[in-house]
Coordinates of C-alpha atoms in Angstrom, one line a residue:
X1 CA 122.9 140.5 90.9
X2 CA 120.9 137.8 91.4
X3 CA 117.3 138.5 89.1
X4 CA 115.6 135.2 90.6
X5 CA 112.0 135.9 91.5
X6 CA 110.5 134.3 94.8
X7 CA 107.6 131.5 94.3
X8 CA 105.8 132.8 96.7
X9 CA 104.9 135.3 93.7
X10 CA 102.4 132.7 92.9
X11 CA 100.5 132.3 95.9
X12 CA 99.7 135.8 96.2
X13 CA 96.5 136.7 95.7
X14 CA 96.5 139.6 93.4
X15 CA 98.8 137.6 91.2
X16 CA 97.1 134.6 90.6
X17 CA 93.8 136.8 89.9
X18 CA 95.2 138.7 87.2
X19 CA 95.1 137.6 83.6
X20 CA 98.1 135.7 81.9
X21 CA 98.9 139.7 79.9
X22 CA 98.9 141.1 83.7
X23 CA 100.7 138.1 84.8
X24 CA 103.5 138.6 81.9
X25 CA 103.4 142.6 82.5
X26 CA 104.1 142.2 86.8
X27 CA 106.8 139.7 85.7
X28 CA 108.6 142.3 83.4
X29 CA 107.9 145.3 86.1
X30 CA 110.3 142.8 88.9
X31 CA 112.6 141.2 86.1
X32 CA 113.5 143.9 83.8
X33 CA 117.1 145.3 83.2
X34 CA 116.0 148.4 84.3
X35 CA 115.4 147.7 88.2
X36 CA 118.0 148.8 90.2
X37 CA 119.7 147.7 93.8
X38 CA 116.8 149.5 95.2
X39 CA 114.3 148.0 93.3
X40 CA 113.6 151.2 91.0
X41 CA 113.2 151.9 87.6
X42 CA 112.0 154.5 85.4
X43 CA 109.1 153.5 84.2
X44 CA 109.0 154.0 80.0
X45 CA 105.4 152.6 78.2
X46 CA 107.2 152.7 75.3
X47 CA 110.0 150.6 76.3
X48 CA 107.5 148.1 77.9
X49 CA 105.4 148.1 74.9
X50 CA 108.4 147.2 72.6
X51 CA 110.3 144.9 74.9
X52 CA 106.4 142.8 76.2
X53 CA 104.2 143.2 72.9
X54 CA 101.8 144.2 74.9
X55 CA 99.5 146.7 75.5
X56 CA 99.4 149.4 78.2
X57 CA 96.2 148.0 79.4
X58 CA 98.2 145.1 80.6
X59 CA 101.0 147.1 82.2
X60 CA 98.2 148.7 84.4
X61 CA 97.1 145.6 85.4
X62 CA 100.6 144.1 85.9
X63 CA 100.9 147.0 88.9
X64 CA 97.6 145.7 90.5
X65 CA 98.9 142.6 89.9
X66 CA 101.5 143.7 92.1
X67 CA 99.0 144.9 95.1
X68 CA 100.8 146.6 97.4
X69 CA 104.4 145.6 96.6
X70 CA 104.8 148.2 93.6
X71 CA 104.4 151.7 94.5
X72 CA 104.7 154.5 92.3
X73 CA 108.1 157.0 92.7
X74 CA 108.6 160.0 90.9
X75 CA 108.9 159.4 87.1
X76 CA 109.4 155.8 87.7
X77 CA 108.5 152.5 90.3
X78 CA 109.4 151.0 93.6
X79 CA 109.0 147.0 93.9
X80 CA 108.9 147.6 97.6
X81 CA 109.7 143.7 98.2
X82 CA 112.6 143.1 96.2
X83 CA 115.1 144.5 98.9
X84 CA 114.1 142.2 101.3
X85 CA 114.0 139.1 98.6
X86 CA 117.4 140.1 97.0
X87 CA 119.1 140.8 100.4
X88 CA 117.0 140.0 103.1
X89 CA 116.1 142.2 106.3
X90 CA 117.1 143.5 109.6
X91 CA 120.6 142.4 110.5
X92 CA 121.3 139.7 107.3
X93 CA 120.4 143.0 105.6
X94 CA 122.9 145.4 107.3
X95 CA 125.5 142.5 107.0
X96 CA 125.2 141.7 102.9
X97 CA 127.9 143.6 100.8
X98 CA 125.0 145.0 98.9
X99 CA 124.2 147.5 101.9
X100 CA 126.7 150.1 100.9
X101 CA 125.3 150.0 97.1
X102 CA 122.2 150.8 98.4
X103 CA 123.2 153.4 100.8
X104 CA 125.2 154.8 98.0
X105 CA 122.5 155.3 96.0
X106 CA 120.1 156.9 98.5
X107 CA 123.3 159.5 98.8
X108 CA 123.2 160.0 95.4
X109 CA 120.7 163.1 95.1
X110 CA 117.2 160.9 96.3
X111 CA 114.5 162.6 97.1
X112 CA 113.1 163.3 100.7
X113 CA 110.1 161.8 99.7
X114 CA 111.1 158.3 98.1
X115 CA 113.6 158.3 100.8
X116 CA 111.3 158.4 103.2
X117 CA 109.3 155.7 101.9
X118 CA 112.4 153.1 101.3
X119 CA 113.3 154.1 105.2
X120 CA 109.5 153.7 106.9
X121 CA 110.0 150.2 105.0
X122 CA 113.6 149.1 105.8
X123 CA 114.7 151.4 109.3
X124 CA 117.2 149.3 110.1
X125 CA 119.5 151.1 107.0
X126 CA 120.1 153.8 109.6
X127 CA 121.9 151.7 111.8
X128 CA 124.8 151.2 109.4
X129 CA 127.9 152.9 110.7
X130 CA 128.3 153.8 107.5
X131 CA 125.5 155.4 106.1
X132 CA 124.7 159.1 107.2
X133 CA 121.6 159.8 106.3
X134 CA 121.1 163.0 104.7
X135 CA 117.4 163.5 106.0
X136 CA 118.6 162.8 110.0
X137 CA 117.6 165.9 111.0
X138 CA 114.0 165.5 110.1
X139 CA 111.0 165.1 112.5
X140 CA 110.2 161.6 110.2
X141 CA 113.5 160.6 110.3
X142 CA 114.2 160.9 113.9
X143 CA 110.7 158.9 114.7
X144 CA 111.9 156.2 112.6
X145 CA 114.8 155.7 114.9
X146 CA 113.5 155.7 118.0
X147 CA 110.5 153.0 116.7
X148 CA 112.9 151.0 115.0
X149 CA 115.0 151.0 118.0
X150 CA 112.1 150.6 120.3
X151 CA 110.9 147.2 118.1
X152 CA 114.3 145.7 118.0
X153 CA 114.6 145.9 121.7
X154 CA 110.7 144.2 122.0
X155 CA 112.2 141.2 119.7
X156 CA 115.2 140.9 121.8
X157 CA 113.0 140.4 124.8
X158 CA 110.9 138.2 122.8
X159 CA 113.7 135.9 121.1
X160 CA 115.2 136.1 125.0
X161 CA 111.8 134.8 126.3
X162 CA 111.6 132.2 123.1
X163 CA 115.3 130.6 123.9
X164 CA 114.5 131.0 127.7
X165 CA 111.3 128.7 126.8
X166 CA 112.7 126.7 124.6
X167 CA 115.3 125.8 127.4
X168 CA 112.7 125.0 129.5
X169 CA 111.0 122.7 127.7
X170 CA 114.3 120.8 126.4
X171 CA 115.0 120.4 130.2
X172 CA 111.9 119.3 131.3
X173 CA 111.2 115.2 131.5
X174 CA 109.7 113.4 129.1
X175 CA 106.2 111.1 129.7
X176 CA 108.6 108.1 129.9
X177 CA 110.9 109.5 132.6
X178 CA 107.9 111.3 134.6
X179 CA 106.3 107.5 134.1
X180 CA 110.1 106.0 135.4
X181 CA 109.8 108.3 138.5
X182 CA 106.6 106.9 139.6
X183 CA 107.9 103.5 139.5
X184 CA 108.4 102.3 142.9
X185 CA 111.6 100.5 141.8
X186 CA 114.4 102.2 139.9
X187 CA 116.5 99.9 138.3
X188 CA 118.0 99.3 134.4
X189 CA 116.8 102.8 133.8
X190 CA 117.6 102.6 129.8
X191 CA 115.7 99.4 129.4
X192 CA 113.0 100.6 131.5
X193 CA 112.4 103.7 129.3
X194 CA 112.5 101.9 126.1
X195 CA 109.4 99.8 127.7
X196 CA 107.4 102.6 128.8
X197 CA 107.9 104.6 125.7
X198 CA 106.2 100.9 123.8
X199 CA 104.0 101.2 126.3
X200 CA 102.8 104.6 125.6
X201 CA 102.2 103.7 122.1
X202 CA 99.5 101.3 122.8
X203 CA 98.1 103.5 126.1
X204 CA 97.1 106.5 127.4
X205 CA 99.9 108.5 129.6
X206 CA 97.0 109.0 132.2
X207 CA 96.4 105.2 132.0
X208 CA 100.0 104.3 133.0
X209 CA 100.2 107.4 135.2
X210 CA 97.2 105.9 137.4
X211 CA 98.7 102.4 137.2
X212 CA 101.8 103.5 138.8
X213 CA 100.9 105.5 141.5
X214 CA 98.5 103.2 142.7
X215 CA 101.1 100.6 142.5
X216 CA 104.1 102.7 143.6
X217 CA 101.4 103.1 146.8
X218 CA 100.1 99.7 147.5
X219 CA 104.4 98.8 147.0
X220 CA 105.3 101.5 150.3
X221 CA 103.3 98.8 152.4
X222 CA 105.4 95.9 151.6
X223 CA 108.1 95.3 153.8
X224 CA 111.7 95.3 152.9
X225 CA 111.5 91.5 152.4
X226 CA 108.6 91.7 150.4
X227 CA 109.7 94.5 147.9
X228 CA 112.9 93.0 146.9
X229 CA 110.3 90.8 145.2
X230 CA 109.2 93.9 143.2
X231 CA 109.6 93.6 138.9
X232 CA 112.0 96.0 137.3
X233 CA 110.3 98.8 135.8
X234 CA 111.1 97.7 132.3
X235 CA 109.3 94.1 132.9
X236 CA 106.0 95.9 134.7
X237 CA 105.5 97.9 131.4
X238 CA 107.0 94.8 129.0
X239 CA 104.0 92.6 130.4
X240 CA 101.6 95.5 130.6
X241 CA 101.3 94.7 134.5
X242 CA 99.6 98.1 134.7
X243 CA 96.2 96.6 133.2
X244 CA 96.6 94.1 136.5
X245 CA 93.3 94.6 138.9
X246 CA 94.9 96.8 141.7
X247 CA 93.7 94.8 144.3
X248 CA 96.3 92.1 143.4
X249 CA 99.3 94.8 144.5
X250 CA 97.6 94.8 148.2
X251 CA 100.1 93.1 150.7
X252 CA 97.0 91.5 151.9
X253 CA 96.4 89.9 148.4
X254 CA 98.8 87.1 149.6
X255 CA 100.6 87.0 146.5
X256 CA 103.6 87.7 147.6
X257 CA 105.7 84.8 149.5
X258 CA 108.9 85.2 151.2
X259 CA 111.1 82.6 153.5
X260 CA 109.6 85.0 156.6
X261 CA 105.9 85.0 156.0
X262 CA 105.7 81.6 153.6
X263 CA 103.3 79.4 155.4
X264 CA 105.2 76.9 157.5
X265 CA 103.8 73.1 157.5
X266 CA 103.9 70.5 160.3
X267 CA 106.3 67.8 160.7
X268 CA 105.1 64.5 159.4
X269 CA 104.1 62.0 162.8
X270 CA 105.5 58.8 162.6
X271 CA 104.0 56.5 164.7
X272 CA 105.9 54.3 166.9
X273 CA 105.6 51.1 167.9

């Protein structure tokens, strides 16, 4: 079995306000030879006094060290953690070989009452097929079920919402192709995205968002002529063309020349004669 202990040990709080005895004691209390699958042991002050050094003082305040995680059982202790650590919980839980060790041992003559308490921690033992737990026909046993039951239909709805979110937001545009469909001209779509994204960089998204609206709406009263004279997205944000004063994008601005509406000069006169 695998005796590693978590590092999270030392960022709880309990733990890293006990003394270095404490500290030693609450390591021996998870680590010791003596903790079973379950995360029980006997608990023998002599045998911790012999095997540590130390003195019972310590081995009390190795179980505060502990907090809530250690919980005295019967004759002995219950790391209430270590389960969940060792194996994990919910369905990696059910899933890991060491499942039927630990339903074995609850089998094995364990009493209501440390039952109970290893259940109200890890319900979702008593959905192994094959586990039958003496202690079913209890009032406790049966409210465990239906609230476990009740919870793992409440994360199913909320891990169904999560994904359904999640979808949501993968589909939705980015600013760059919002910013593309504003653009009154929609050409070299790759190149053009690539610019706005440089562009964003440097700007605000409601910057270019103005810019372009105003632009794509001063564009609709071009004619056809005139708007074939209309930059490619990717040059308008290249050359920053949305920092332009609007009133340049006005038809009326007479900055935009075409063979229809060019200016047409006179003939030179040549005198005769």
């Amino acid at each position: 079995m695998d005796t590693k202990i978590a590092s999270s040990i030392w960022s709880n709080v309990d733990f890293d306000a006990a003394s270095p005895p404490a500290k030693l004691a609450a390591l021996w209390l998870i680590s010791n030879e003596h903790v079973n699958t379950l995360g029980y042991a006997d608990l023998n002050p002599r045998r911790f006094v012999f095997e540590t050094q130390l003195d019972l003082e310590a081995l009390a305040a190795g179980q505060q060290a502990l907090g809530k995680g250690f919980v005295c059982v019967a004759k002995g202790y219950w790391l209430r953690h270590y389960i969940q650590f060792q194996f994990g919980r919910g369905v990696s839980l059910c899933k890991n070989n060491f499942s039927k060790a630990i339903c074995k041992l609850m089998l094995n003559g364990m009493e209501e009452a440390f039952g109970r308490i290893l259940l109200t921690e890890y319900p979702e033992l008593l959905t192994i097929e094959y586990f039958v737990c003496p202690w079913k026909d209890t009032d406790w046993c049966k409210a465990l079920g239906k609230g476990f039951s009740a919870s793992s239909k409440h994360r199913r709805r909320g891990a169904k919402r999560g994904a359904d979110k999640q979808s949501d937001q993968e589909d939705a545009p980015t600013p760059a192709e919002q910013l593309y469909a504003l653009y009154p001209r929609k050409i070299g779509r790759l190149r053009a995205l690539a610019a706005i994204d440089r562009a964003l960089e440097r700007h605000s998204r409601e910057t270019l968002v103005a810019a372009s609206t105003a632009y794509a709406a001063a564009v609709r009263q071009y004619s056809d002529a005139e708007r074939q004279f209309v930059p490619h997205p990717a040059s308008w944000f290249n050359g920053e063309r949305f920092l332009d004063d609007p009133a340049e994008w006005r038809r009326d601005a007479g900055k935009i020349s075409t063979p229809e509406t060019a200016p047409r000069t006179a003939a030179p006169t040549i005198a005769l004669p």
